[in-house]
CSV table of C-alpha atoms in Angstrom, one decimal:
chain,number,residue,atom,x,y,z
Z,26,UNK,CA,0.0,0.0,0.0
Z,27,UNK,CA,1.6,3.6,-0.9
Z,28,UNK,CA,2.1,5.4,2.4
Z,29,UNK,CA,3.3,9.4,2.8
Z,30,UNK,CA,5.0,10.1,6.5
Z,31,UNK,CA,5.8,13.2,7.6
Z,32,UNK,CA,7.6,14.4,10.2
Z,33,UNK,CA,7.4,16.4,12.7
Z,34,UNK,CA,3.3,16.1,13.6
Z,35,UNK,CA,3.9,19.7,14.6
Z,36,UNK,CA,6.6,22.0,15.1
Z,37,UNK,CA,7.0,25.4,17.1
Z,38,UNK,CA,9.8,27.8,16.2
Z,39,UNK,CA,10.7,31.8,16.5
Z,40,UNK,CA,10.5,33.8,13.9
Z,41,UNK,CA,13.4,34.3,11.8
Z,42,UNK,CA,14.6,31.1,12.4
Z,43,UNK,CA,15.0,28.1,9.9
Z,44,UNK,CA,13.5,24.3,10.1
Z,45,UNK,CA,13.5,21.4,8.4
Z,46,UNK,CA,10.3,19.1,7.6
Z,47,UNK,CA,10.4,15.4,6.6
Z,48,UNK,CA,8.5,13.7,3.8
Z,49,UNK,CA,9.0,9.7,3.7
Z,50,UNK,CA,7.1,7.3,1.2
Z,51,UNK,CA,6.8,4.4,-0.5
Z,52,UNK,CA,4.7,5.1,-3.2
Z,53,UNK,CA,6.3,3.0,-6.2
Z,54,UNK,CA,6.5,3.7,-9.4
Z,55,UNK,CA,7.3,7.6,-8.4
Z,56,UNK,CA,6.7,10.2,-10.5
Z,57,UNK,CA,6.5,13.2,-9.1
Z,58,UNK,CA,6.6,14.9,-5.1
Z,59,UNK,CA,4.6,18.5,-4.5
Z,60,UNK,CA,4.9,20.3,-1.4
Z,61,UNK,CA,2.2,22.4,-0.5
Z,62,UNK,CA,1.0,25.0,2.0
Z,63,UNK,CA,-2.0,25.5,3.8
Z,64,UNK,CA,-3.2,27.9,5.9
Z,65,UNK,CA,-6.3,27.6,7.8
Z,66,UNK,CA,-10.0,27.1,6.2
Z,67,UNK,CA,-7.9,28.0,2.6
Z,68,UNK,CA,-7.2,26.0,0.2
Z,69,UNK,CA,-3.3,24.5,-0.4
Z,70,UNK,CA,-1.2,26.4,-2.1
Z,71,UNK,CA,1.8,24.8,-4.5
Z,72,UNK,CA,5.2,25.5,-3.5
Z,73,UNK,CA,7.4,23.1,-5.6
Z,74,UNK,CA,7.4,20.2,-7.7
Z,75,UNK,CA,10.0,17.8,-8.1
Z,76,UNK,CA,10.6,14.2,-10.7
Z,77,UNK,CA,12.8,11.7,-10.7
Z,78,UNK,CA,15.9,13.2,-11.7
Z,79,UNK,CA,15.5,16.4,-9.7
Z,80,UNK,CA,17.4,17.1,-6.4
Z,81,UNK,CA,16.6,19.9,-5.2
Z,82,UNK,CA,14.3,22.8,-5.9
Z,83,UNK,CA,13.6,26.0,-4.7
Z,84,UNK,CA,10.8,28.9,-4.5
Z,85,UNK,CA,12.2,31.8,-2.0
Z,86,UNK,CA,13.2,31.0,1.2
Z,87,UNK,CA,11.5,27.1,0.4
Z,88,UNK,CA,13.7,24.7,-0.1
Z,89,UNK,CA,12.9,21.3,-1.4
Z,90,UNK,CA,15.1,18.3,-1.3
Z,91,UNK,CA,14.0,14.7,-2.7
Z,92,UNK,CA,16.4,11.4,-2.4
Z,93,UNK,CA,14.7,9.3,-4.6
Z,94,UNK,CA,16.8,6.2,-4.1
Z,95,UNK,CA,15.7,6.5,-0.1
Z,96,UNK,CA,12.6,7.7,-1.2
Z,97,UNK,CA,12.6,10.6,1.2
Z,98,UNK,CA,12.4,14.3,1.0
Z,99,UNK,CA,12.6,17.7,3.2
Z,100,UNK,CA,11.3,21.2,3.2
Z,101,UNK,CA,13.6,23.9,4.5
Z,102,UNK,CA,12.6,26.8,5.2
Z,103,UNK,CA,15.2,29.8,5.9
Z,104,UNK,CA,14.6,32.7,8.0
Z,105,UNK,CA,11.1,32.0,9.2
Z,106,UNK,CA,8.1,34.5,8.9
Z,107,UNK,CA,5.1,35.2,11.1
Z,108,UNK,CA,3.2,34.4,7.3
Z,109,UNK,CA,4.6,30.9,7.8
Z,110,UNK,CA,2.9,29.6,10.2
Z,111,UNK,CA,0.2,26.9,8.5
Z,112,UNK,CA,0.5,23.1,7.7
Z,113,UNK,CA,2.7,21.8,5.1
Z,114,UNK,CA,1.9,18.9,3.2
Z,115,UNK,CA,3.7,16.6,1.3
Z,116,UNK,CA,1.8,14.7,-2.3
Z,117,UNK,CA,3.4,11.8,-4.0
Z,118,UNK,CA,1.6,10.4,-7.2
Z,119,UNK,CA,3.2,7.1,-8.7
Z,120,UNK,CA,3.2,6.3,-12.8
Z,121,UNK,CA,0.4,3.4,-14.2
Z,122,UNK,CA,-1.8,1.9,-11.5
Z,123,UNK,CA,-0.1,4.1,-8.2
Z,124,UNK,CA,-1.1,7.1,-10.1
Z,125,UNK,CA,-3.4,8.1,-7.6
Z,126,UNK,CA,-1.6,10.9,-5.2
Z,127,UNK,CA,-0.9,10.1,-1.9
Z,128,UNK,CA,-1.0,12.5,0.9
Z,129,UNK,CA,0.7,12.9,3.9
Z,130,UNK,CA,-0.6,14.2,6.9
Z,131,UNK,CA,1.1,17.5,6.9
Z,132,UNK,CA,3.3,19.0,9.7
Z,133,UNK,CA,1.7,21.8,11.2
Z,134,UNK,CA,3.9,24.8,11.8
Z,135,UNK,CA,3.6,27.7,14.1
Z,136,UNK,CA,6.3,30.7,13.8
Z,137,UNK,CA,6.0,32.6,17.2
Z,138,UNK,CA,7.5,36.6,17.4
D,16,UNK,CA,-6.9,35.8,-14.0
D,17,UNK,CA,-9.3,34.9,-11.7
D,18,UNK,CA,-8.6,31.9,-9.6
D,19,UNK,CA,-10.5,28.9,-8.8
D,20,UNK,CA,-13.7,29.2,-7.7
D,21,UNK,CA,-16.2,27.2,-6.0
D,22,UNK,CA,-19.6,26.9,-4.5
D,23,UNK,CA,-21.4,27.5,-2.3
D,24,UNK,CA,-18.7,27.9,-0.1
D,25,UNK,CA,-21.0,26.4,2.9
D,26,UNK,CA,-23.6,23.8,3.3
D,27,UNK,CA,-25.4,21.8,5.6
D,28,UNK,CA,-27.4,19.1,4.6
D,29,UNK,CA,-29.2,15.8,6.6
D,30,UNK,CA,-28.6,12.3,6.2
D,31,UNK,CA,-29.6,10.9,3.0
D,32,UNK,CA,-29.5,13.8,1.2
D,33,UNK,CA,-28.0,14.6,-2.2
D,34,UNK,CA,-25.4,17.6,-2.8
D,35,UNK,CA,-23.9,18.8,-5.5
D,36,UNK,CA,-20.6,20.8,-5.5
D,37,UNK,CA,-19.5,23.3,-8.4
D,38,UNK,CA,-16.0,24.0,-9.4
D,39,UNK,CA,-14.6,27.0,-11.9
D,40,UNK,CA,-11.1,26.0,-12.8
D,41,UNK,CA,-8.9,29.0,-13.9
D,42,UNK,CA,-9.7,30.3,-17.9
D,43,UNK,CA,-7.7,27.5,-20.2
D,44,UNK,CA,-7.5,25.0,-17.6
D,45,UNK,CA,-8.8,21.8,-18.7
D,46,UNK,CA,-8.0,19.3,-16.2
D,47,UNK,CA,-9.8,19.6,-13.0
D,48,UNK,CA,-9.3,17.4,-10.0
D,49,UNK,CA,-11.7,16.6,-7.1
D,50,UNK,CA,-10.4,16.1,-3.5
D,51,UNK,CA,-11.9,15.3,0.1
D,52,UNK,CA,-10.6,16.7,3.3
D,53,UNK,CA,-11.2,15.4,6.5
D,54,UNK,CA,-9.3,15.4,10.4
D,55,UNK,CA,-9.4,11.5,10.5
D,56,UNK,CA,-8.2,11.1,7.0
D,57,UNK,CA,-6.6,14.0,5.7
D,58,UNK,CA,-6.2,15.0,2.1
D,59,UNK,CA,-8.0,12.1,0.0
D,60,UNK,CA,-7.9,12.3,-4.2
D,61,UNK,CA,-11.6,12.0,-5.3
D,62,UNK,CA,-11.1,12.1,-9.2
D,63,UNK,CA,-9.5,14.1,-11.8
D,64,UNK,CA,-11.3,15.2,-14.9
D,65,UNK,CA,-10.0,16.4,-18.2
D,66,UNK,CA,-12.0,17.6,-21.4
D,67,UNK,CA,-14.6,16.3,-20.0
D,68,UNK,CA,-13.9,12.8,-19.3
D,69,UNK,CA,-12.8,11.2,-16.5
D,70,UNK,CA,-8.6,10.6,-16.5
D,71,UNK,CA,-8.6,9.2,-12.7
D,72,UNK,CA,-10.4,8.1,-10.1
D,73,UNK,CA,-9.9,7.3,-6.5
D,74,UNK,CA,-10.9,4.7,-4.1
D,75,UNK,CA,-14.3,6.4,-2.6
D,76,UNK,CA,-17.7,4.5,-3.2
D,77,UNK,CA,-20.1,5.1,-5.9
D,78,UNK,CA,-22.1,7.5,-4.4
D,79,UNK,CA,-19.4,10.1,-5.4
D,80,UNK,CA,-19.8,11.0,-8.6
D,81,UNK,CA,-18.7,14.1,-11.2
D,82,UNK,CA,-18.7,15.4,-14.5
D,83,UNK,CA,-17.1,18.4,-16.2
D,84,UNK,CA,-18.5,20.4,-19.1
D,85,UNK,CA,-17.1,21.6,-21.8
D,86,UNK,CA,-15.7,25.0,-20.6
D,87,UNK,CA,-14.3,23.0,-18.6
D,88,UNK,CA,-16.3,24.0,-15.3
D,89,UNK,CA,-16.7,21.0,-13.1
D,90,UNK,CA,-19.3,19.3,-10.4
D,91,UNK,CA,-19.4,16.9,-8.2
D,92,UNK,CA,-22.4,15.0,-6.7
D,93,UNK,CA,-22.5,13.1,-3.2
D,94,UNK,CA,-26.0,10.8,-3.0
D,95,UNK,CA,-27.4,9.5,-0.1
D,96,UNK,CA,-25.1,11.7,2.2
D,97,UNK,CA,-23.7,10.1,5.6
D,98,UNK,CA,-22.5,11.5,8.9
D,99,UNK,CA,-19.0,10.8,7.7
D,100,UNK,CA,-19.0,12.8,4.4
D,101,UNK,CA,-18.6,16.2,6.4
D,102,UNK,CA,-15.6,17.4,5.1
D,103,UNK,CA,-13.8,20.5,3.4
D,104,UNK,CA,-14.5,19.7,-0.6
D,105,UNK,CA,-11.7,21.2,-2.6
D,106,UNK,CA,-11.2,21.3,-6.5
D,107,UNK,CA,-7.5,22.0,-8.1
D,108,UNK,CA,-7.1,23.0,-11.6
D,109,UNK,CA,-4.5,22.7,-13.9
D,110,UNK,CA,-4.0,23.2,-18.0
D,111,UNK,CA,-3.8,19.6,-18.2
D,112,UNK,CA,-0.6,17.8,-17.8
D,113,UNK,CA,0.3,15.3,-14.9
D,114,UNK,CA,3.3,17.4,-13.2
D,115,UNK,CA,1.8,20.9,-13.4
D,116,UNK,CA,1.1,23.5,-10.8
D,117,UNK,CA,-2.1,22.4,-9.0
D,118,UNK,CA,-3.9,25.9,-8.4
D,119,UNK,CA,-6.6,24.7,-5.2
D,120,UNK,CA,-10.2,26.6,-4.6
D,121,UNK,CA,-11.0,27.5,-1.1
D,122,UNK,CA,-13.4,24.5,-1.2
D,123,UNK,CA,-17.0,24.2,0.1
D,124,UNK,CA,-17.6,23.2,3.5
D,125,UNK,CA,-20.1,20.0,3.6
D,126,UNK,CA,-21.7,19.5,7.2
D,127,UNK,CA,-24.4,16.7,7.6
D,128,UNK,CA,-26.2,16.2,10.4
């Protein structure tokens, strides 16, 4: 069964500091990871992308990672706003029949003055 | 552009009701996606349609159902409604490819009592 785990559950930190969120999975064939934000009662909002063959990607102070051998990826996020406090969730969808995208359960962040 | 819209952006219906959901995806997008979200369960895929026919499905039971039309504007229908289908509904557009930027609505809000 494809499974998403994310790591921490929840996570408290000061603003302008940076963190690090975990994505594992198993989903298999992989095609794609998306990491996403959501803030409360809103919809998620895209914040990168990645396939196969890509590393590492980036969209301001959001940092993606992706190990595909180990099947793992990380968020970072550098210099931490007030604006970033929300849940971040992590999407794999597999090729052929594990095309269907699996979620995680997100890590809910809070970014304290 | 405008983003994705959806309605009504509240409801509240009794058991064994039917509801239908309405979803417009961004102008030119033609694939349109379908998911449920729940506390217990988190972020679950519903189904994904493009140019008017469904490309995916996901593993909920027959009573959820959808279509899309041909500018592309989307619905989806829940029969016989249960205590359990109370859940944030949210559509994501995209212009049609597999690894594209999802663009998420801000979802209707399903209570039944």
């Amino acid at each position: 069964k494809n499974q998403v785990e994310q790591s921490p559950q929840s996570l408290i930190i000061l603003e302008g500091k940076n963190c690090t969120l975990q994505c594992n999975y198993t989903v298999s064939p992989f095609s794609n990871l998306r990491w996403y934000k959501q803030d409360t009662g809103r919809g998620p909002v895209s914040l990168t992308i990645m396939t196969f063959s890509e590393n590492t990607k980036s969209n301001g102070r959001y940092t993606a990672t992706l190990d595909a051998d180990t099947k793992q990826s990380s968020l970072h996020i550098t210099a931490s706003q007030l604006s970033d406090s929300a849940s971040y969730i992590c999407v794999v969808s597999g090729t052929g029949g594990s095309y269907i995208p699996t979620f995680g359960r997100g890590t809910s962040l809070i970014v304290h003055p | 552009k405008a983003g994705v819209t959806q309605t009504p952006r509240y409801l509240i219906k009794t058991r064994g009701q039917q509801v239908t959901l309405s979803c417009s995806p961004i102008s030119g997008h033609r694939s349109v996606s379908w998911y449920q979200q729940t506390p217990g369960q988190g972020l679950q895929f519903l189904f994904e349609y493009f140019s008017e026919t469904q490309r995916n499905k996901g593993n909920f039971p027959g009573r959820f159902s959808g279509r899309q039309f041909s500018n592309s504007r989307s619905e989806m229908n829940v029969s016989t409604l249960e205590l359990g289908d109370s859940a944030l509904y949210l559509c994501a557009s995209t212009p049609g490819g597999a690894r594209e930027t999802q663009y998420f609505g801000p979802g209707t809000r399903l209570l039944v009592l």
